[in-house]
Coordinates of C-alpha atoms and ligand atoms in Angstrom, one line a residue:
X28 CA -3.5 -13.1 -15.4
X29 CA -4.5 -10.5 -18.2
X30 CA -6.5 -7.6 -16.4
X31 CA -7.8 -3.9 -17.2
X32 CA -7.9 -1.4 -14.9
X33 CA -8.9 2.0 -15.5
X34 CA -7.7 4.8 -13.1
X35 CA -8.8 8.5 -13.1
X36 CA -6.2 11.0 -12.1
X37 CA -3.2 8.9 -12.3
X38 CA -1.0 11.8 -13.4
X39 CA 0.3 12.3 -9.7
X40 CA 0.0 12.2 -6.0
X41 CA -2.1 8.6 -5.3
X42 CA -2.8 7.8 -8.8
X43 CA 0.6 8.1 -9.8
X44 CA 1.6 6.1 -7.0
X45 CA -1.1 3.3 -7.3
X46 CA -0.5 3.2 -11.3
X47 CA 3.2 2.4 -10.1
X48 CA 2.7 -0.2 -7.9
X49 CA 0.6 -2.1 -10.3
X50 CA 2.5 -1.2 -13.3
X51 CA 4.5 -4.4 -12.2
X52 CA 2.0 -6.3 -12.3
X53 CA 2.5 -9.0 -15.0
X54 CA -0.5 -9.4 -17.6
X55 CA -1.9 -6.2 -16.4
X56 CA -2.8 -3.5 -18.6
X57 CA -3.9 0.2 -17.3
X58 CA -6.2 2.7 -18.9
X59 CA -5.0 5.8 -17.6
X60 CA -7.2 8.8 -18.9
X61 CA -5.4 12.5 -19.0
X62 CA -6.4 15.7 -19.9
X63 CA -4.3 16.0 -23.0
X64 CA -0.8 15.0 -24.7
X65 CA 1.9 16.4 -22.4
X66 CA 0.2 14.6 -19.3
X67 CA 0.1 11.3 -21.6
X68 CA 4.0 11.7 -22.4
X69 CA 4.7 12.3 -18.7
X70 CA 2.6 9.8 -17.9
X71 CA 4.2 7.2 -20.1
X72 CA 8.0 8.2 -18.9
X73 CA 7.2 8.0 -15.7
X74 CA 5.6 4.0 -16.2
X75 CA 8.5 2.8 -18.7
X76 CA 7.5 -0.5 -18.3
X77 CA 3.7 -0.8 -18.0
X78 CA 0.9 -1.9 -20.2
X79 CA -0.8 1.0 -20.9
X80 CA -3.4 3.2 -22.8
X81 CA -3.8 7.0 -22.6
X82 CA -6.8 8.1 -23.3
X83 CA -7.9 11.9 -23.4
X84 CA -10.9 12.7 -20.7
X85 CA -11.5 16.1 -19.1
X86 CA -13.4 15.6 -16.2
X87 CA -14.4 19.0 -16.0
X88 CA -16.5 19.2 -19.1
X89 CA -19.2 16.8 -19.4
X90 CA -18.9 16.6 -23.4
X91 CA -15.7 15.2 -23.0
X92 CA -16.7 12.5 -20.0
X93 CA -19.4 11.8 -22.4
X94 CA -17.2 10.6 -26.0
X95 CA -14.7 9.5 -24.0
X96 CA -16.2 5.9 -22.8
X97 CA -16.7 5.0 -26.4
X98 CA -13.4 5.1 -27.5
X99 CA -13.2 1.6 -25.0
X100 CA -13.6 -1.7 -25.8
X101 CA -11.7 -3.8 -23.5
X102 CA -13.9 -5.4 -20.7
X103 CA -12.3 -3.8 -17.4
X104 CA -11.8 -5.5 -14.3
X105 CA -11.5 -2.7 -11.8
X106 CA -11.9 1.0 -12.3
X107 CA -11.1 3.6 -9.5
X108 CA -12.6 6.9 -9.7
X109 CA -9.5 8.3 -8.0
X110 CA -9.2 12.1 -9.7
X111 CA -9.9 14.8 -7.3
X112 CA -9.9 18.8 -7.3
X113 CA -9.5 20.9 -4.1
X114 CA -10.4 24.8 -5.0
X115 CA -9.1 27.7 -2.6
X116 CA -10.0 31.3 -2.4
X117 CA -12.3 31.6 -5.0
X118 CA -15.6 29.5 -6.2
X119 CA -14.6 28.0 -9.3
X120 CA -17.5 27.3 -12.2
X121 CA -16.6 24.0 -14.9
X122 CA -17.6 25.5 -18.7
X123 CA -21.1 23.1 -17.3
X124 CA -21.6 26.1 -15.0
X125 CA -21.3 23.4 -11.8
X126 CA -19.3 23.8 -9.1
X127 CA -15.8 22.1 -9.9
X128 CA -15.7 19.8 -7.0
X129 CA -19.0 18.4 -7.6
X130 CA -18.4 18.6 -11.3
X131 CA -15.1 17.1 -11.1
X132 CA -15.2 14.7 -7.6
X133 CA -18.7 13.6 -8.3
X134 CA -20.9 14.4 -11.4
X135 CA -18.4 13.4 -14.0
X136 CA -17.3 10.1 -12.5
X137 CA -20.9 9.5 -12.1
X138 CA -21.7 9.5 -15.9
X139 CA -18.8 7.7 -16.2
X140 CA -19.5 5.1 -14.5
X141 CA -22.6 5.1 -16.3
X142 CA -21.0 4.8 -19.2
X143 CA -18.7 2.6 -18.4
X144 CA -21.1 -0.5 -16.7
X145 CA -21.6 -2.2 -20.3
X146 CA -17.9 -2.9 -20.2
X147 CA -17.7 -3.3 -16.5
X148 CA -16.9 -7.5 -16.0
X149 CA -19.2 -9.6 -14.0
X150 CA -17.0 -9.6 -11.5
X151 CA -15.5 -5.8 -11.8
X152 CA -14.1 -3.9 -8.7
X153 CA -15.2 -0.1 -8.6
X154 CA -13.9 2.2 -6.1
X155 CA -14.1 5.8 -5.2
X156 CA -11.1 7.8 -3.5
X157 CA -13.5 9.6 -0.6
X158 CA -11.9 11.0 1.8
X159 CA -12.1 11.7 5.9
X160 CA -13.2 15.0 5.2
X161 CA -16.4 14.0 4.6
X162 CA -16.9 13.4 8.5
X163 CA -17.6 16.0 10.7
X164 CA -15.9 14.5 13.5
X165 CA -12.2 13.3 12.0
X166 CA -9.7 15.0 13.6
X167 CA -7.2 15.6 11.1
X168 CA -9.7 17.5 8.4
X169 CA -11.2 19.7 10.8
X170 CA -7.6 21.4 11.9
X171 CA -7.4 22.2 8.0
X172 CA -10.7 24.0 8.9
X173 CA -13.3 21.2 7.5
X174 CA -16.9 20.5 8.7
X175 CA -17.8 17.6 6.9
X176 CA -20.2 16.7 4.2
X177 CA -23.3 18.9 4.1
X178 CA -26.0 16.7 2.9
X179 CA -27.8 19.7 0.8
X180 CA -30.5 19.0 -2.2
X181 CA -28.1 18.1 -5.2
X182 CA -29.3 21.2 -6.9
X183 CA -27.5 23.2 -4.3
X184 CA -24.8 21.0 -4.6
X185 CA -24.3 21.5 -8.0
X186 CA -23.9 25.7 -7.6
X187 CA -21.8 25.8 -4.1
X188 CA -24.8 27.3 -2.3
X189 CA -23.2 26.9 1.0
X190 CA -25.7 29.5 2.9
X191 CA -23.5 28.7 6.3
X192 CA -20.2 29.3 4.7
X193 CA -19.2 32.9 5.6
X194 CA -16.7 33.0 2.9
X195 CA -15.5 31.5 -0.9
X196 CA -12.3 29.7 1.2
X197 CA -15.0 28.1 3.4
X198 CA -17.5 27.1 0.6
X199 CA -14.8 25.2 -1.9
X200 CA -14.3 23.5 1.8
X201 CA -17.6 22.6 2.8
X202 CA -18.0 21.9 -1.4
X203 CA -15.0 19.8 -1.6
X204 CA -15.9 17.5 2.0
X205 CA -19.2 17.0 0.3
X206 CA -18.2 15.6 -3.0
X207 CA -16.2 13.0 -1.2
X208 CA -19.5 12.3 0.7
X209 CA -20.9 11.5 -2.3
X210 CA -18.2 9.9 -3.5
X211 CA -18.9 7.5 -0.3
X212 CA -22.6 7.3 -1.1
X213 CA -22.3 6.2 -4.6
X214 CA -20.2 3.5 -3.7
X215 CA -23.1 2.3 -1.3
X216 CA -25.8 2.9 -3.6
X217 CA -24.1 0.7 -6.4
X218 CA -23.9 -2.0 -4.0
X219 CA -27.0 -2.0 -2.6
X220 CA -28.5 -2.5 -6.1
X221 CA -25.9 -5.1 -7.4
X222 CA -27.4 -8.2 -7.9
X223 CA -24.7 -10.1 -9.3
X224 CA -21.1 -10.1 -8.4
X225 CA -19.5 -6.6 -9.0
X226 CA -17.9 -4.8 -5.8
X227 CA -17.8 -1.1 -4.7
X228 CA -16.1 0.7 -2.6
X229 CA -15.2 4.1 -1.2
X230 CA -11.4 4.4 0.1
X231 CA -10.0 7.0 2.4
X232 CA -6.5 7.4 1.5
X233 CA -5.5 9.4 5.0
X234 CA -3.8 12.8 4.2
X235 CA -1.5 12.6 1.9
X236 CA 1.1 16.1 2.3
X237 CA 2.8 17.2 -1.0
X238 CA 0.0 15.8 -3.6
X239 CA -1.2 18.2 -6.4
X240 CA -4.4 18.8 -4.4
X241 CA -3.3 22.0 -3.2
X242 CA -2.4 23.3 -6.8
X243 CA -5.5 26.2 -6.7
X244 CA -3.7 27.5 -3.3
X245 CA -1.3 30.0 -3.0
X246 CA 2.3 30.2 -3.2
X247 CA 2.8 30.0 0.4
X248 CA 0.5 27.3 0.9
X249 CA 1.7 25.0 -1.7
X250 CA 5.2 25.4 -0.8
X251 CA 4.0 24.8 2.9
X252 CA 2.1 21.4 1.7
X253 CA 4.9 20.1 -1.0
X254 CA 8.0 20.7 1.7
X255 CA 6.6 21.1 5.5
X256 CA 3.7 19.0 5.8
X257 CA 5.4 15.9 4.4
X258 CA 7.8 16.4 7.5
X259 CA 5.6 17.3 9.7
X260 CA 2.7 14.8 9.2
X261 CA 4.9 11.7 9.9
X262 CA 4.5 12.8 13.2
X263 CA 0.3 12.9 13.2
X264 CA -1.7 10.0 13.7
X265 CA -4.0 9.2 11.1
X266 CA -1.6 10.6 8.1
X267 CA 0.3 8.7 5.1
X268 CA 1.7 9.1 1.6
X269 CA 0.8 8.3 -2.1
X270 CA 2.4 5.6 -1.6
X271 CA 1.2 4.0 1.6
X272 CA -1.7 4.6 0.6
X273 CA -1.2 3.2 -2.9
X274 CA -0.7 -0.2 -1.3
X275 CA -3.9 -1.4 -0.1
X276 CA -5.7 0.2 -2.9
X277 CA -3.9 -1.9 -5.4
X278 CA -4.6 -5.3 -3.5
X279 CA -8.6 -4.3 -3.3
X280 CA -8.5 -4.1 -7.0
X281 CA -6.4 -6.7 -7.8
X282 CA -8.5 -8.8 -5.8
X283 CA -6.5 -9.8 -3.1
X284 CA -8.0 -8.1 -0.3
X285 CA -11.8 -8.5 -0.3
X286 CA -14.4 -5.8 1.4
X287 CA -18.0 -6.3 2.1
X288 CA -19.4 -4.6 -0.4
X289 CA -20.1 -0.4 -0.4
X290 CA -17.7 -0.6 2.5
X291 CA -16.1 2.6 3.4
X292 CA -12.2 1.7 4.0
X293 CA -9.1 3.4 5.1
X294 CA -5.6 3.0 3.6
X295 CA -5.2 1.5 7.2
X296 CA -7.7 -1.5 6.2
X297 CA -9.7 0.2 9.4
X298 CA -13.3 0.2 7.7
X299 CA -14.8 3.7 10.1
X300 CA -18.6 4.1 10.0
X301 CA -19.0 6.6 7.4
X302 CA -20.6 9.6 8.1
X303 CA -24.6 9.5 6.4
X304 CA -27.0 11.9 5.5
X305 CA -30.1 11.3 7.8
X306 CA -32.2 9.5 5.4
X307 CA -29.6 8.0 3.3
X308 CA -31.6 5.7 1.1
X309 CA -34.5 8.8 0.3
X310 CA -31.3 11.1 -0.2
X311 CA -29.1 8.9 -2.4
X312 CA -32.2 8.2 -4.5
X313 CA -32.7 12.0 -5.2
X314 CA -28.8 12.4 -5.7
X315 CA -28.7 9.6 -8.3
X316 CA -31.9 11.0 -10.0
X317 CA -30.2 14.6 -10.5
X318 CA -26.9 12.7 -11.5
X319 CA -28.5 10.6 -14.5
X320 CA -29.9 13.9 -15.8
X321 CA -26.5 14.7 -17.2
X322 CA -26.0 11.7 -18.9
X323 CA -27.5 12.4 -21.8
X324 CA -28.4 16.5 -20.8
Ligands
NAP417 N1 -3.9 14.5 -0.7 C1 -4.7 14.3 0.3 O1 -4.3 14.6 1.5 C2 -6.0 13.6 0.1 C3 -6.7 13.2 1.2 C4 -7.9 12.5 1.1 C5 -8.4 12.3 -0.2 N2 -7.7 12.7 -1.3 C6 -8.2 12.4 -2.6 O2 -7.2 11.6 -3.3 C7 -7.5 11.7 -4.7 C8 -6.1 12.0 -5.4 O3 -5.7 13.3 -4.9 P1 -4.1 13.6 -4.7 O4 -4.0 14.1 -3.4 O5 -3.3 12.5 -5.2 O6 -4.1 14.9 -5.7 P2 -3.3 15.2 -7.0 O7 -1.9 14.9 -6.9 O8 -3.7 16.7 -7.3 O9 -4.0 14.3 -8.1 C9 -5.3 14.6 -8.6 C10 -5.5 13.9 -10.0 O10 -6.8 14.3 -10.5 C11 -6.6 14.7 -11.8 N3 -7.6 15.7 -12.2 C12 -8.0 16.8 -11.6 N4 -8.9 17.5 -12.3 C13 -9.1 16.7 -13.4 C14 -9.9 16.9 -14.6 N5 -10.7 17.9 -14.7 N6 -9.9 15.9 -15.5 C15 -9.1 14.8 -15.4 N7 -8.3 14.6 -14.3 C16 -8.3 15.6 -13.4 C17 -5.2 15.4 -11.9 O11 -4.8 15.4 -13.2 P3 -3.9 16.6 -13.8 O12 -2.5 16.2 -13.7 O13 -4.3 16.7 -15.2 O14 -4.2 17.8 -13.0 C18 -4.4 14.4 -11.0 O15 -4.0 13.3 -11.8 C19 -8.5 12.9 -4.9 O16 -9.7 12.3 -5.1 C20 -8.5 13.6 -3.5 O17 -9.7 14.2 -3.2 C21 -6.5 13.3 -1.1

């Protein structure tokens, strides 16, 4: 078997985990972008024996999403848009002037996968790490103080005009749960128009204590997430790890556990309804309209 797959955010938490687990792999190589030379090193010592390429890709400045795909010419067999930012007390702008979840979660993996399709196989699997955030009625997110996606124009979107939010804590909430909504809507939308035989879906990983994701928090919090929650959310329903929830993901893009396709799946293999904006197909249009603009903007 010789394979490519490319895997955003694979420096820690999930990614790391999933770039483990199919670092064993035999004939597998892994493109594994960071966001610059002490990352790659890490990277590379903490995969001794894998196949692997580093290449350099800021997904928080378009410029850089947009020279990076170039610098590929292997055909890939999977890719998973997998890198993820979580901002906390204060509304955080990329050097684009978006919103940083938006930028980061949504926009950037957009153009990349944009970018990307002409090396994409036939047969490619594409996934998104979404996340149960993105629906108002899971349990777990809305104890961490999350509503759910909020379906806004992508204009709004894109500046973190939240007019319900009372607060910046509450915004980079209600900003983050959306860009995972998207991330779940892409995934449909590529689907729906695939004619041929490539895959996508959107994968919710469960909550994961002790990742990076809480890096923009506080001291407190992140000591709280890294050492408490880890204990503590072995004994809530609906939790896991980076590496539980490494597990399925690296069977779905190996291949060897097949989805319909745009299905919305959980690191349990439960595939939940996802939650939709009310006019999905009108809305996705419009989202994927604004999202091309910065392919070439
Ligand atoms: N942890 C959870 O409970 C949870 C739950 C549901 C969904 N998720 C999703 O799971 C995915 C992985 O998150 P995680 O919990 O594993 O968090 P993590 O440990 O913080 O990993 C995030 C990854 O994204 C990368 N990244 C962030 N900003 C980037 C940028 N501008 N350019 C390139 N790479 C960037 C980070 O790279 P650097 O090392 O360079 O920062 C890191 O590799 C995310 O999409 C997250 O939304 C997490």
């Amino acid at each position: 078997m010789h394979k490519t797959i490319l895997i955003t955010g694979a420096t820690s938490g999930l990614g790391l985990a999933l770039a483990q687990r199919l670092s064993t792999q035999p004939g597998l190589h892994l493109v594994l972008p960071v966001r610059n030379a002490q990352r790659a090193e890490q990277l590379r010592a903490a995969l001794p024996h894998a196949s692997l390429s580093t290449p350099l890709l800021d997904l928080a400045r378009l410029d850089s999403v947009r020279s990076f795909a170039p610098q590929l010419s292997a055909p890939l067999d999977a890719v998973m848009f997998n890198a993820g930012v979580q901002s906390a007390d204060a509304v955080i702008r990329t050097a684009d002037g978006l919103e940083q979840s938006f930028a980061v979660n949504h926009l950037s993996h957009h153009v990349l996968l944009r970018a990307l399709e002409p090396l994409l196989q036939p047969d490619a699997i594409v996934g998104w790490t979404a996340s149960g955030t993105h629906d108002p009625k899971d349990r777990v997110a809305k104890n961490f103080g999350f509503l759910g996606a909020h379906y806004l124009a992508p204009e709004a979107l894109a500046q973190g005009q939240y007019a319900s939010a009372p607060n910046a804590a509450q915004i980079n909430r209600d900003a983050y749960a959306s860009s995972k909504g998207l991330n779940v809507l892409s995934a449909r939308h590529f689907a729906a128009r695939e004619l041929g035989q490539r895959r996508y879906f959107s994968y919710d990983p469960g909550l994961m204590a002790g990742t990076g994701l809480a890096r923009e928090q506080g001291v407190l919090v992140n000591l709280v997430w890294k050492y408490v929650m880890p204990v503590v959310s072995k004994m809530l329903k609906g939790t896991s790890t980076p590496q539980g929830s490494a597990q399925l993901l690296a069977r779905i893009l190996l291949g060897q556990h097949a989805l319909p396709n745009g299905a919305y799946v959980e690191f349990s293999g439960t595939q939940n309804p996802p939650y939709l904006p009310a006019q999905e197909s009108i809305y996705t249009e419009q989202l994927m309209a604004f999202s091309d603009r910065y392919i070439f903007a």
